């Protein structure tokens, strides 16, 4: 399995590291303040654009399934086989087949961008070089035929009054805003993504996951360099915009005082 | 043929309510049907897993690469669990460790000793002075940023080091009171070198600064064109320092460049000057020997380790000792550049070795500190740094 790491580095991490550094050097040349922060934002947008077709496919499949799950036939099936979950599962599978909906259809396209995202994450960490080991590791990834890239190291990690390599739990103060934004954007995206479930058990599960997941991400971002959280925030914001354009606000306002207002808006989105 | 009908094995995660797996078995076929109640729940699980994965693949804590210092039969070294230990040089017996029941995040700094006090900087932002006999803390100084650089102590009673807050500090070695500080434009990871009343301090801002050791006033600076993380070596009026993949020889008085040599990769290995030759390693595993005056290669081909050489090449009686990222400790013949022996460990060897009385002391990221016979590479003893106990008893 020793060949996997070099393969992964050559195909995924190295190109990303060099592209990220190249964007950074371009921004430095035109004297953009907070160049590494801006480079992370641009790079995340670029990678998001590359993976856009996969997400679009996923959202399309989810929308199709959502429509099916809201159909009268589905609801009746739920009631009819309420006490026989096995039979219910079989009937639902039949319905999926008949309507040409693959229940896993949205999962595969969603999983394909993950290696890219992990590569993006590794690139940001490596280029930032917050720890000596990481900066040392960078030498293995930089293309030596572009001397300007090595000369740009270390990246200047000041951004909006923060050190992008700094961690909120160490630096405190303003740095706590970052995990809070990570939490909020993750929460919004989760609420928009989760489909309503007629099964009370699943609905309860969804509800708890919608809270737990953002809390978990927000918590771990306390001990992440804020540069990484910046990537996470941009990643989420793009996801929110994309989700809104595809399915509207989804379940974002369900169970909130703004539900009624959102339902009016939903009609407008639907009529677009 | 045995026929099993309607034999159903059902796994249902009742508590989670996430997935229902129906495994139907009969004699003709095995059909696995996976039904998902809510795909969104699966998506959330995937996100959870991804978040764990992200945490695992980039957020590794710093481990440090403190070298070993051997003084009066005691080995002082920081270790990969964020402590500094004092061990008996002959038997590896633990004298003390600091902190005794905690850690200082990571120790990159090789301890310095003077007048019975051990000095080192830590990644927890603090610079410590400990009683060399007991390990008791005498004083600490808060640098407000992690410390990677190793200290150097002057005869006049000042201790110098750099920190990640872009500053070089001079403290009173006895009390820890700040005497002066010098601000650079980059983090200061390299160990400063003191020679002839001048402190040579490189920084990640690509510069090497020559400072008056008494006042901190700048005498000259040199732009190396890339990060400088190596401790300058000073010999015969020249300062040897690496910037990215180049090794420079500078005039110690003026900072003027005498010569430069381009290595095959970045140089993170502190250059060592011995017998008119400069030895250093590169991050692609090559080890070079250059004529100190002219900068010409002495060996036909550089020695090649299998991975990065960050450790300094420590010279003792015609042999160079160093560790590499390929988990090995090497001994090479300095006259020819040929290998003498290598000792495999179970972790990266990024720390520089210490040598005394024919024994090489070196830490590996396998959490062991080794005492190796300098002639053969045989393990004389090793200590598990997590417990302070001998992993290989002294022979």
XYZ file of C-alpha atoms in Angstrom:
667
model
C 0.000 0.000 0.000
C 3.075 2.202 0.075
C 2.413 3.291 -3.492
C -0.907 4.897 -2.557
C 0.534 7.927 -0.758
C 2.814 9.028 -3.639
C -0.023 8.354 -6.076
C -2.430 10.430 -4.013
C 0.146 13.201 -3.690
C 1.024 13.239 -7.383
C -2.538 13.233 -8.621
C -4.402 15.260 -5.995
C -2.292 17.100 -3.423
C 0.657 18.347 -5.512
C -1.403 20.079 -8.215
C -3.607 21.653 -5.542
C -0.690 22.839 -3.412
C 0.983 24.455 -6.411
C -2.216 26.002 -7.723
C -2.993 27.437 -4.295
C 0.529 28.809 -3.979
C 0.352 30.220 -7.509
C -2.907 32.053 -6.718
C -1.240 33.373 -3.560
C 1.852 34.624 -5.401
C -0.342 36.371 -7.992
C -2.277 38.131 -5.237
C 0.959 39.115 -3.488
C 2.267 40.578 -6.736
C -0.727 42.879 -7.006
C -0.386 43.709 -3.300
C -3.747 42.310 -2.157
C -3.921 42.518 1.636
C -4.628 39.200 3.383
C -3.457 37.406 0.237
C -3.507 33.904 1.696
C -7.033 34.316 3.050
C -8.215 35.547 -0.356
C -6.287 32.722 -2.038
C -8.098 30.154 0.148
C -11.455 31.713 -0.777
C -10.683 31.771 -4.518
C -9.248 28.292 -4.440
C -12.273 26.895 -2.596
C -14.603 28.572 -5.114
C -12.574 27.107 -7.961
C -12.680 23.597 -6.540
C -16.381 23.991 -5.785
C -16.929 24.989 -9.429
C -15.078 21.877 -10.620
C -17.209 19.633 -8.419
C -20.420 21.494 -9.262
C -21.770 18.856 -11.702
C -21.561 16.175 -9.011
C -23.474 18.280 -6.516
C -26.029 19.278 -9.129
C -26.618 15.616 -9.917
C -26.961 14.835 -6.228
C -29.436 17.626 -5.646
C -31.423 16.612 -8.698
C -31.689 13.050 -7.382
C -32.635 14.305 -3.931
C -35.331 16.533 -5.361
C -36.749 13.615 -7.325
C -36.847 11.475 -4.220
C -38.350 14.288 -2.189
C -41.185 14.622 -4.684
C -41.785 10.906 -4.527
C -41.830 10.896 -0.739
C -44.398 13.671 -0.694
C -46.662 11.836 -3.118
C -50.068 10.545 -2.036
C -49.100 6.965 -2.892
C -46.080 7.090 -0.585
C -48.114 8.511 2.285
C -50.779 5.866 1.894
C -48.143 3.168 1.802
C -46.742 4.467 5.072
C -50.137 4.175 6.717
C -50.996 0.815 5.168
C -47.819 -0.937 6.223
C -47.193 1.019 9.404
C -46.961 -2.167 11.419
C -44.987 -4.191 8.886
C -41.738 -2.396 8.192
C -40.401 -5.219 6.070
C -43.376 -5.136 3.738
C -43.194 -1.354 3.695
C -39.575 -1.526 2.609
C -40.411 -3.912 -0.197
C -43.292 -1.770 -1.413
C -41.174 1.338 -1.296
C -38.471 -0.389 -3.304
C -41.083 -1.313 -5.907
C -42.242 2.278 -6.051
C -38.686 3.524 -6.421
C -38.173 1.088 -9.279
C -41.411 2.023 -11.008
C -40.735 5.746 -10.782
C -37.112 5.304 -11.869
C -35.731 6.718 -8.643
C -32.550 5.232 -7.256
C -32.580 5.712 -3.466
C -28.788 5.807 -3.493
C -28.692 7.999 -6.592
C -27.781 11.116 -4.707
C -25.094 9.488 -2.598
C -22.523 8.448 -5.170
C -22.248 11.829 -6.881
C -21.968 13.359 -3.414
C -19.136 11.051 -2.457
C -17.046 11.639 -5.598
C -16.005 15.213 -4.632
C -14.871 14.085 -1.174
C -11.372 12.999 -2.222
C -11.036 16.396 -3.867
C -12.213 18.089 -0.695
C -9.756 16.109 1.417
C -6.998 17.063 -1.033
C -8.074 20.691 -0.757
C -7.962 20.453 3.019
C -4.496 18.882 2.975
C -3.264 21.527 0.532
C -4.435 24.398 2.711
C -2.826 22.872 5.804
C 0.430 22.099 4.005
C 0.784 25.498 2.373
C -0.065 27.281 5.610
C 2.798 25.445 7.334
C 1.529 26.246 10.816
C 3.856 23.603 12.224
C 7.461 22.953 11.249
C 6.612 19.419 10.093
C 3.998 20.800 7.698
C 6.335 23.363 6.183
C 8.995 20.684 5.823
C 6.433 18.496 4.093
C 5.715 21.323 1.648
C 9.131 20.823 0.033
C 7.927 17.439 -1.209
C 4.953 18.977 -2.994
C 6.240 22.174 -4.570
C 7.027 22.055 -8.287
C 10.676 23.010 -8.459
C 10.358 24.126 -12.084
C 8.407 27.162 -10.837
C 10.991 28.843 -8.544
C 8.612 31.662 -7.605
C 6.452 29.232 -5.655
C 9.202 28.176 -3.227
C 10.305 31.777 -2.865
C 6.776 32.717 -1.726
C 7.090 30.463 1.327
C 6.111 31.011 4.087
C 2.763 32.471 3.155
C 1.782 35.598 5.057
C -1.163 34.315 7.008
C -2.590 37.579 8.347
C -6.231 37.991 7.370
C -8.847 40.371 8.811
C -6.761 40.915 11.907
C -6.225 37.221 12.503
C -3.411 34.787 11.917
C -4.849 32.083 9.667
C -2.548 29.547 11.303
C -3.883 30.487 14.750
C -6.422 28.359 16.574
C -9.423 29.884 18.372
C -8.850 27.869 21.543
C -5.312 29.260 21.749
C -5.826 32.827 20.550
C -9.366 33.458 21.873
C -11.158 36.809 21.349
C -12.024 37.577 17.734
C -10.964 34.071 16.743
C -14.125 32.620 18.327
C -16.209 34.309 15.617
C -14.784 31.827 13.105
C -16.028 28.567 14.695
C -19.345 30.339 15.335
C -19.625 31.057 11.592
C -18.652 27.469 10.817
C -21.407 26.265 13.135
C -24.072 28.597 11.742
C -23.303 27.955 8.065
C -23.153 24.193 8.636
C -26.468 24.339 10.488
C -28.137 26.309 7.696
C -26.853 23.947 5.048
C -27.907 20.888 7.012
C -31.417 22.210 7.564
C -31.766 23.043 3.894
C -30.514 19.625 2.820
C -32.449 17.316 5.097
C -35.612 15.975 3.573
C -38.811 15.694 5.601
C -39.456 12.168 6.761
C -42.842 10.688 7.438
C -41.256 8.047 9.628
C -41.188 9.451 13.177
C -38.053 7.517 14.067
C -36.167 8.874 11.072
C -37.551 12.357 11.601
C -36.285 12.313 15.177
C -32.929 11.078 13.976
C -32.736 13.800 11.349
C -33.610 16.373 13.959
C -30.849 15.300 16.329
C -28.300 14.987 13.520
C -29.170 18.472 12.312
C -28.106 19.774 15.697
C -25.253 17.396 16.444
C -23.414 17.707 13.148
C -22.988 21.516 13.176
C -22.127 21.394 16.881
C -19.490 18.770 16.183
C -17.978 20.662 13.233
C -18.105 23.908 15.216
C -16.414 22.239 18.165
C -13.552 20.704 16.196
C -12.990 24.012 14.419
C -12.039 25.475 17.808
C -8.823 23.494 17.540
C -8.319 24.018 13.786
C -6.276 26.849 12.291
C -8.764 29.549 11.255
C -7.491 29.292 7.657
C -9.062 25.879 7.473
C -12.294 27.138 8.987
C -12.308 29.891 6.362
C -12.342 27.178 3.710
C -15.160 25.423 5.550
C -17.241 28.608 5.748
C -16.791 29.407 2.042
C -17.548 25.783 1.204
C -20.787 25.984 3.208
C -21.862 29.366 1.841
C -21.467 28.154 -1.747
C -23.411 25.018 -0.801
C -26.199 27.141 0.697
C -26.467 29.305 -2.420
C -26.419 26.244 -4.644
C -29.051 24.494 -2.531
C -31.251 27.590 -2.550
C -31.073 27.862 -6.326
C -32.043 24.191 -6.673
C -34.605 23.567 -3.959
C -35.244 26.901 -2.247
C -34.913 27.183 1.512
C -35.893 23.525 1.979
C -36.492 22.786 5.643
C -34.469 25.705 6.909
C -37.403 27.468 8.537
C -39.484 24.426 9.511
C -40.403 24.689 13.157
C -39.204 28.280 13.388
C -41.244 31.512 13.731
C -40.343 32.323 10.102
C -41.954 29.178 8.695
C -45.064 30.937 7.385
C -43.091 33.658 5.645
C -40.762 31.070 4.154
C -43.658 29.052 2.788
C -44.805 32.103 0.850
C -41.301 32.475 -0.508
C -41.191 28.760 -1.359
C -44.049 29.276 -3.781
C -42.104 32.056 -5.442
C -38.994 29.876 -5.766
C -41.098 27.050 -7.112
C -42.646 29.318 -9.737
C -39.264 30.430 -11.059
C -29.141 -30.481 -1.864
C -30.263 -28.812 1.271
C -32.902 -26.257 0.618
C -33.427 -23.441 3.037
C -36.575 -21.500 2.492
C -37.628 -18.217 3.980
C -34.507 -18.046 6.054
C -34.168 -14.392 6.798
C -31.453 -12.689 8.686
C -32.445 -9.243 9.611
C -30.308 -6.486 11.018
C -32.213 -3.462 12.017
C -30.652 -0.559 13.816
C -33.627 0.139 16.013
C -31.963 2.738 18.123
C -30.526 4.787 15.324
C -33.397 4.392 12.926
C -31.002 4.956 10.065
C -30.904 1.876 7.947
C -32.702 -1.377 7.608
C -30.750 -4.216 6.029
C -32.652 -7.248 4.814
C -30.528 -10.241 4.003
C -32.600 -12.941 2.352
C -31.096 -16.366 1.943
C -32.298 -19.292 -0.028
C -30.621 -22.171 -1.757
C -30.595 -20.479 -5.135
C -29.263 -17.084 -4.397
C -28.180 -14.660 -1.800
C -29.801 -11.331 -2.276
C -28.729 -8.329 -0.343
C -31.191 -5.541 -0.345
C -30.252 -2.356 1.223
C -33.023 -0.065 1.891
C -32.576 3.368 3.172
C -35.288 5.041 5.172
C -33.866 8.450 4.749
C -31.014 9.076 2.417
C -30.420 12.405 4.023
C -29.571 10.628 7.249
C -26.983 8.614 5.345
C -25.620 11.816 3.908
C -25.291 13.237 7.387
C -23.423 10.121 8.438
C -21.095 10.512 5.465
C -20.485 14.115 6.470
C -19.768 13.005 10.014
C -17.310 10.400 8.754
C -15.706 12.968 6.480
C -15.336 15.387 9.360
C -13.583 12.695 11.383
C -11.400 11.931 8.396
C -10.523 15.584 7.968
C -9.604 15.799 11.625
C -7.355 12.795 11.208
C -5.595 13.740 7.987
C -4.354 17.193 8.760
C -4.681 18.102 12.368
C -1.794 16.041 13.651
C -0.248 17.630 16.724
C 3.326 18.910 16.541
C 5.797 16.290 17.712
C 9.069 18.221 17.918
C 12.581 17.218 16.935
C 14.714 18.168 19.881
C 18.288 16.920 19.655
C 20.257 15.311 22.479
C 22.820 17.222 24.525
C 25.312 15.188 26.579
C 27.042 16.919 29.483
C 28.893 15.298 32.396
C 27.458 11.849 31.835
C 23.858 13.025 31.516
C 21.812 13.072 28.292
C 19.349 15.974 28.078
C 16.773 15.819 25.297
C 13.265 16.893 24.470
C 11.052 14.041 23.341
C 8.141 13.329 21.059
C 5.621 13.491 23.914
C 6.455 17.094 24.782
C 8.816 16.662 27.718
C 12.492 17.185 28.407
C 14.293 14.247 30.014
C 17.593 13.771 31.799
C 18.981 10.237 31.482
C 22.153 8.550 32.636
C 24.452 8.341 29.599
C 25.752 4.870 30.457
C 22.591 3.107 31.538
C 19.651 5.256 30.358
C 18.333 5.574 33.908
C 15.796 8.391 34.195
C 17.035 11.225 36.434
C 14.074 13.509 35.899
C 11.617 14.696 33.302
C 9.898 18.033 32.883
C 7.026 18.501 33.248
C 6.709 15.433 35.429
C 3.025 14.775 34.834
C 2.071 16.901 31.829
C 3.678 18.160 28.618
C 4.712 21.426 27.001
C 2.910 20.570 23.722
C 6.106 19.856 21.744
C 9.836 20.407 22.064
C 11.790 21.305 18.915
C 14.471 23.077 20.890
C 17.663 21.197 21.765
C 18.417 21.993 25.420
C 21.402 24.192 26.239
C 23.340 23.903 29.493
C 25.263 26.511 31.442
C 26.120 26.864 35.104
C 23.931 23.970 36.177
C 20.857 25.232 34.361
C 19.072 23.599 31.408
C 17.437 26.023 28.950
C 14.896 25.189 26.278
C 11.936 26.692 24.474
C 8.639 24.890 23.938
C 5.670 24.991 21.597
C 3.497 26.094 24.533
C 4.985 29.611 24.059
C 7.214 29.333 27.123
C 10.964 29.426 27.522
C 12.099 27.365 30.508
C 15.138 27.333 32.797
C 15.462 24.153 34.883
C 17.830 22.990 37.558
C 20.067 20.508 35.696
C 20.364 18.267 38.755
C 16.698 17.970 39.690
C 14.658 19.278 36.741
C 12.962 21.804 39.033
C 11.831 24.953 37.254
C 13.924 28.001 38.083
C 12.037 30.444 35.903
C 9.976 30.681 32.736
C 9.487 33.400 30.137
C 6.296 33.789 28.111
C 7.188 34.529 24.486
C 3.447 34.692 23.558
C 4.080 32.387 20.585
C 5.442 28.868 20.022
C 9.205 28.440 20.282
C 10.986 26.195 17.791
C 14.482 27.647 17.988
C 17.167 26.209 20.306
C 18.852 28.559 22.779
C 22.477 29.587 23.024
C 24.031 30.879 26.254
C 26.798 33.477 26.377
C 29.653 33.633 28.866
C 28.342 37.041 29.876
C 25.172 35.426 31.228
C 22.637 36.000 28.473
C 20.517 33.342 26.831
C 19.345 33.899 23.234
C 16.556 32.276 21.228
C 13.964 33.083 18.565
C 10.186 32.690 18.651
C 7.250 32.473 16.281
C 6.237 36.027 17.159
C 9.028 37.139 14.808
C 11.335 38.126 17.615
C 14.823 37.243 18.779
C 15.170 37.467 22.560
C 18.087 37.984 24.900
C 17.242 37.114 28.520
C 19.237 37.205 31.715
C 20.227 33.542 32.058
C 19.968 33.689 35.852
C 16.622 35.447 36.285
C 14.849 35.277 32.913
C 14.532 39.069 32.758
C 14.414 40.395 29.204
C 17.536 42.325 28.191
C 16.577 43.080 24.624
C 14.448 41.843 21.748
C 14.887 42.236 18.014
C 11.932 42.155 15.645
C 12.250 40.463 12.263
C 9.589 40.165 9.545
C 9.135 36.419 9.899
C 8.918 33.655 12.465
C 12.277 32.699 13.934
C 12.638 28.918 13.860
C 16.388 28.643 13.335
C 18.780 28.321 16.248
C 20.883 31.459 16.632
C 24.675 31.179 16.709
C 26.909 33.262 18.926
C 30.468 34.002 17.775
C 32.794 36.873 18.537
C 30.171 38.978 20.286
C 27.801 38.704 17.329
C 24.530 36.791 17.295
C 23.660 35.349 13.886
C 19.905 34.859 13.760
C 18.062 33.693 10.629
C 14.298 34.046 10.171
C 11.508 32.850 7.897
C 11.501 36.322 6.296
C 14.359 34.974 4.130
C 16.949 37.002 6.034
C 19.966 36.285 8.185
C 20.561 38.974 10.803
C 23.881 39.720 12.470
C 23.122 41.401 15.809
C 25.325 42.864 18.459
C 25.013 40.250 21.209
C 25.097 42.834 23.993
C 22.557 45.315 22.652
C 20.639 43.571 19.892
C 21.608 46.298 17.422
C 21.670 45.163 13.799
C 25.123 44.991 12.226
C 24.074 43.610 8.848
C 21.442 41.447 7.185
C 21.549 39.087 4.222
C 18.634 38.099 1.983
C 18.887 34.367 1.280
C 16.022 34.396 -1.234
C 13.964 31.900 0.748
C 13.182 30.633 4.219
C 16.142 30.089 6.521
C 15.550 27.433 9.158
C 19.117 26.297 9.798
C 21.507 27.337 12.516
C 24.407 29.309 11.029
C 27.838 27.718 11.374
C 30.705 30.127 11.906
C 34.310 29.195 11.116
C 37.403 31.039 9.888
C 35.596 34.325 9.438
C 32.760 32.856 7.377
C 29.118 32.259 8.242
C 27.504 29.224 6.564
C 23.754 29.296 6.287
C 21.127 27.725 4.043
C 18.256 29.498 2.319
C 15.764 27.154 0.607
C 18.043 24.841 -1.385
C 21.138 27.063 -1.413
C 24.019 27.057 1.021
C 25.723 30.427 1.394
C 29.124 31.345 2.759
C 29.018 34.933 4.057
C 31.706 37.196 5.387
C 31.146 37.253 9.149
C 32.055 40.944 9.396
C 30.080 42.392 6.519
C 27.565 39.745 5.480
C 28.923 39.852 1.922
C 28.420 36.615 -0.012
C 31.633 34.676 -0.710
C 30.074 31.732 -2.512
C 26.838 29.810 -2.839
C 26.043 26.182 -3.608
C 22.740 24.883 -4.938
C 21.648 21.584 -3.372
C 19.103 19.249 -4.917
C 16.348 20.202 -2.467
C 15.584 22.434 0.511
C 18.188 22.415 3.251
C 16.814 22.072 6.797
C 19.909 20.401 8.211
C 22.163 22.655 10.281
C 25.507 22.905 8.456
C 28.504 21.517 10.346
C 32.047 22.687 9.678
C 34.926 20.331 10.501
C 38.419 20.107 9.051
C 37.749 22.780 6.447
C 34.669 20.983 5.104
C 30.980 21.920 5.426
C 28.573 18.989 5.822
C 24.802 19.210 5.508
C 21.805 17.216 4.339
C 18.879 18.073 2.058
C 15.199 17.181 2.187
C 15.558 14.718 -0.706
C 17.960 12.622 1.420
C 21.245 13.754 -0.119
C 24.174 14.608 2.149
C 26.830 16.997 0.866
C 30.436 17.761 1.764
C 31.763 21.084 0.451
C 35.132 22.735 0.655
C 34.525 25.455 3.263
C 36.558 28.098 1.450
C 35.565 27.444 -2.153
C 32.171 25.750 -1.915
C 33.218 22.880 -4.219
C 31.942 19.345 -3.623
C 34.445 17.040 -1.942
C 32.798 13.707 -2.704
C 32.213 12.313 -6.172
C 28.545 11.896 -5.434
C 26.558 12.962 -2.390
C 25.538 10.258 0.073
C 21.870 9.416 -0.410
C 19.470 8.449 2.355
C 16.035 7.156 1.368
C 14.183 10.210 2.628
C 14.652 13.741 3.956
C 17.666 14.563 6.106
C 16.679 17.259 8.594
C 19.172 16.272 11.248
C 22.550 17.958 11.360
C 25.549 15.842 10.340
C 27.270 15.448 13.707
C 30.987 14.892 13.252
C 33.118 12.707 15.509
C 36.521 11.340 14.512
C 36.108 11.161 10.749
C 32.560 9.841 10.888
C 29.328 11.771 10.358
C 26.204 10.700 12.229
C 22.682 11.789 11.338
C 19.073 10.690 11.278
C 16.671 10.670 8.343
C 12.978 10.619 7.590
C 13.412 7.037 6.326
C 13.485 5.967 10.019
C 17.198 5.303 10.009
C 20.235 6.583 11.860
C 23.284 6.669 9.589
C 27.037 6.704 10.089
C 29.090 7.737 7.048
C 32.788 7.989 6.315
C 33.442 11.702 5.946
C 36.487 11.159 3.741
C 34.585 9.286 1.043
C 30.904 9.875 1.712
C 30.308 6.114 1.892
C 27.997 4.589 4.460
C 29.481 2.778 7.460
C 26.331 1.515 9.106
C 22.667 2.347 9.512
C 20.274 1.507 12.298
C 16.561 1.176 11.541
C 14.077 2.544 14.073
C 10.294 2.478 13.943
C 9.818 6.202 13.461
C 11.095 9.280 11.645
C 14.482 10.442 12.866
C 14.323 14.206 12.512
C 16.354 15.030 15.624
C 20.084 15.634 15.514
C 22.157 13.107 17.431
C 24.426 13.902 20.376
C 27.742 12.076 20.737
C 29.921 11.374 23.776
C 32.443 8.661 24.622
C 31.768 6.579 21.546
C 27.986 6.558 21.974
C 25.424 8.202 19.670
C 22.261 9.427 21.419
C 19.284 10.085 19.181
C 15.500 10.330 19.461
C 13.130 8.707 17.007
C 9.434 9.345 16.479
C 8.874 5.746 17.590
C 8.940 7.260 21.096
C 12.322 5.748 21.892
C 15.573 7.495 22.673
C 18.462 5.315 21.515
C 22.038 4.994 22.690
C 23.952 3.423 19.789
C 27.514 2.222 19.651
C 29.216 4.799 17.423
C 31.437 2.160 15.824
C 28.815 -0.436 14.949
C 25.369 1.104 15.395
C 24.432 -1.575 17.927
C 21.787 -0.505 20.425
C 23.411 -0.135 23.844
C 20.132 0.837 25.458
C 16.886 2.575 24.586
C 14.327 4.381 26.698
C 10.598 4.580 26.115
C 10.026 8.325 26.431
C 6.346 7.904 27.229
C 7.131 6.063 30.455
C 10.794 6.912 31.067
C 11.490 3.193 31.390
C 14.155 1.236 29.556
C 12.880 -0.448 26.405
C 16.264 -2.079 25.810
C 18.294 -2.510 29.009
C 21.904 -1.386 29.015
C 24.399 -4.009 27.822
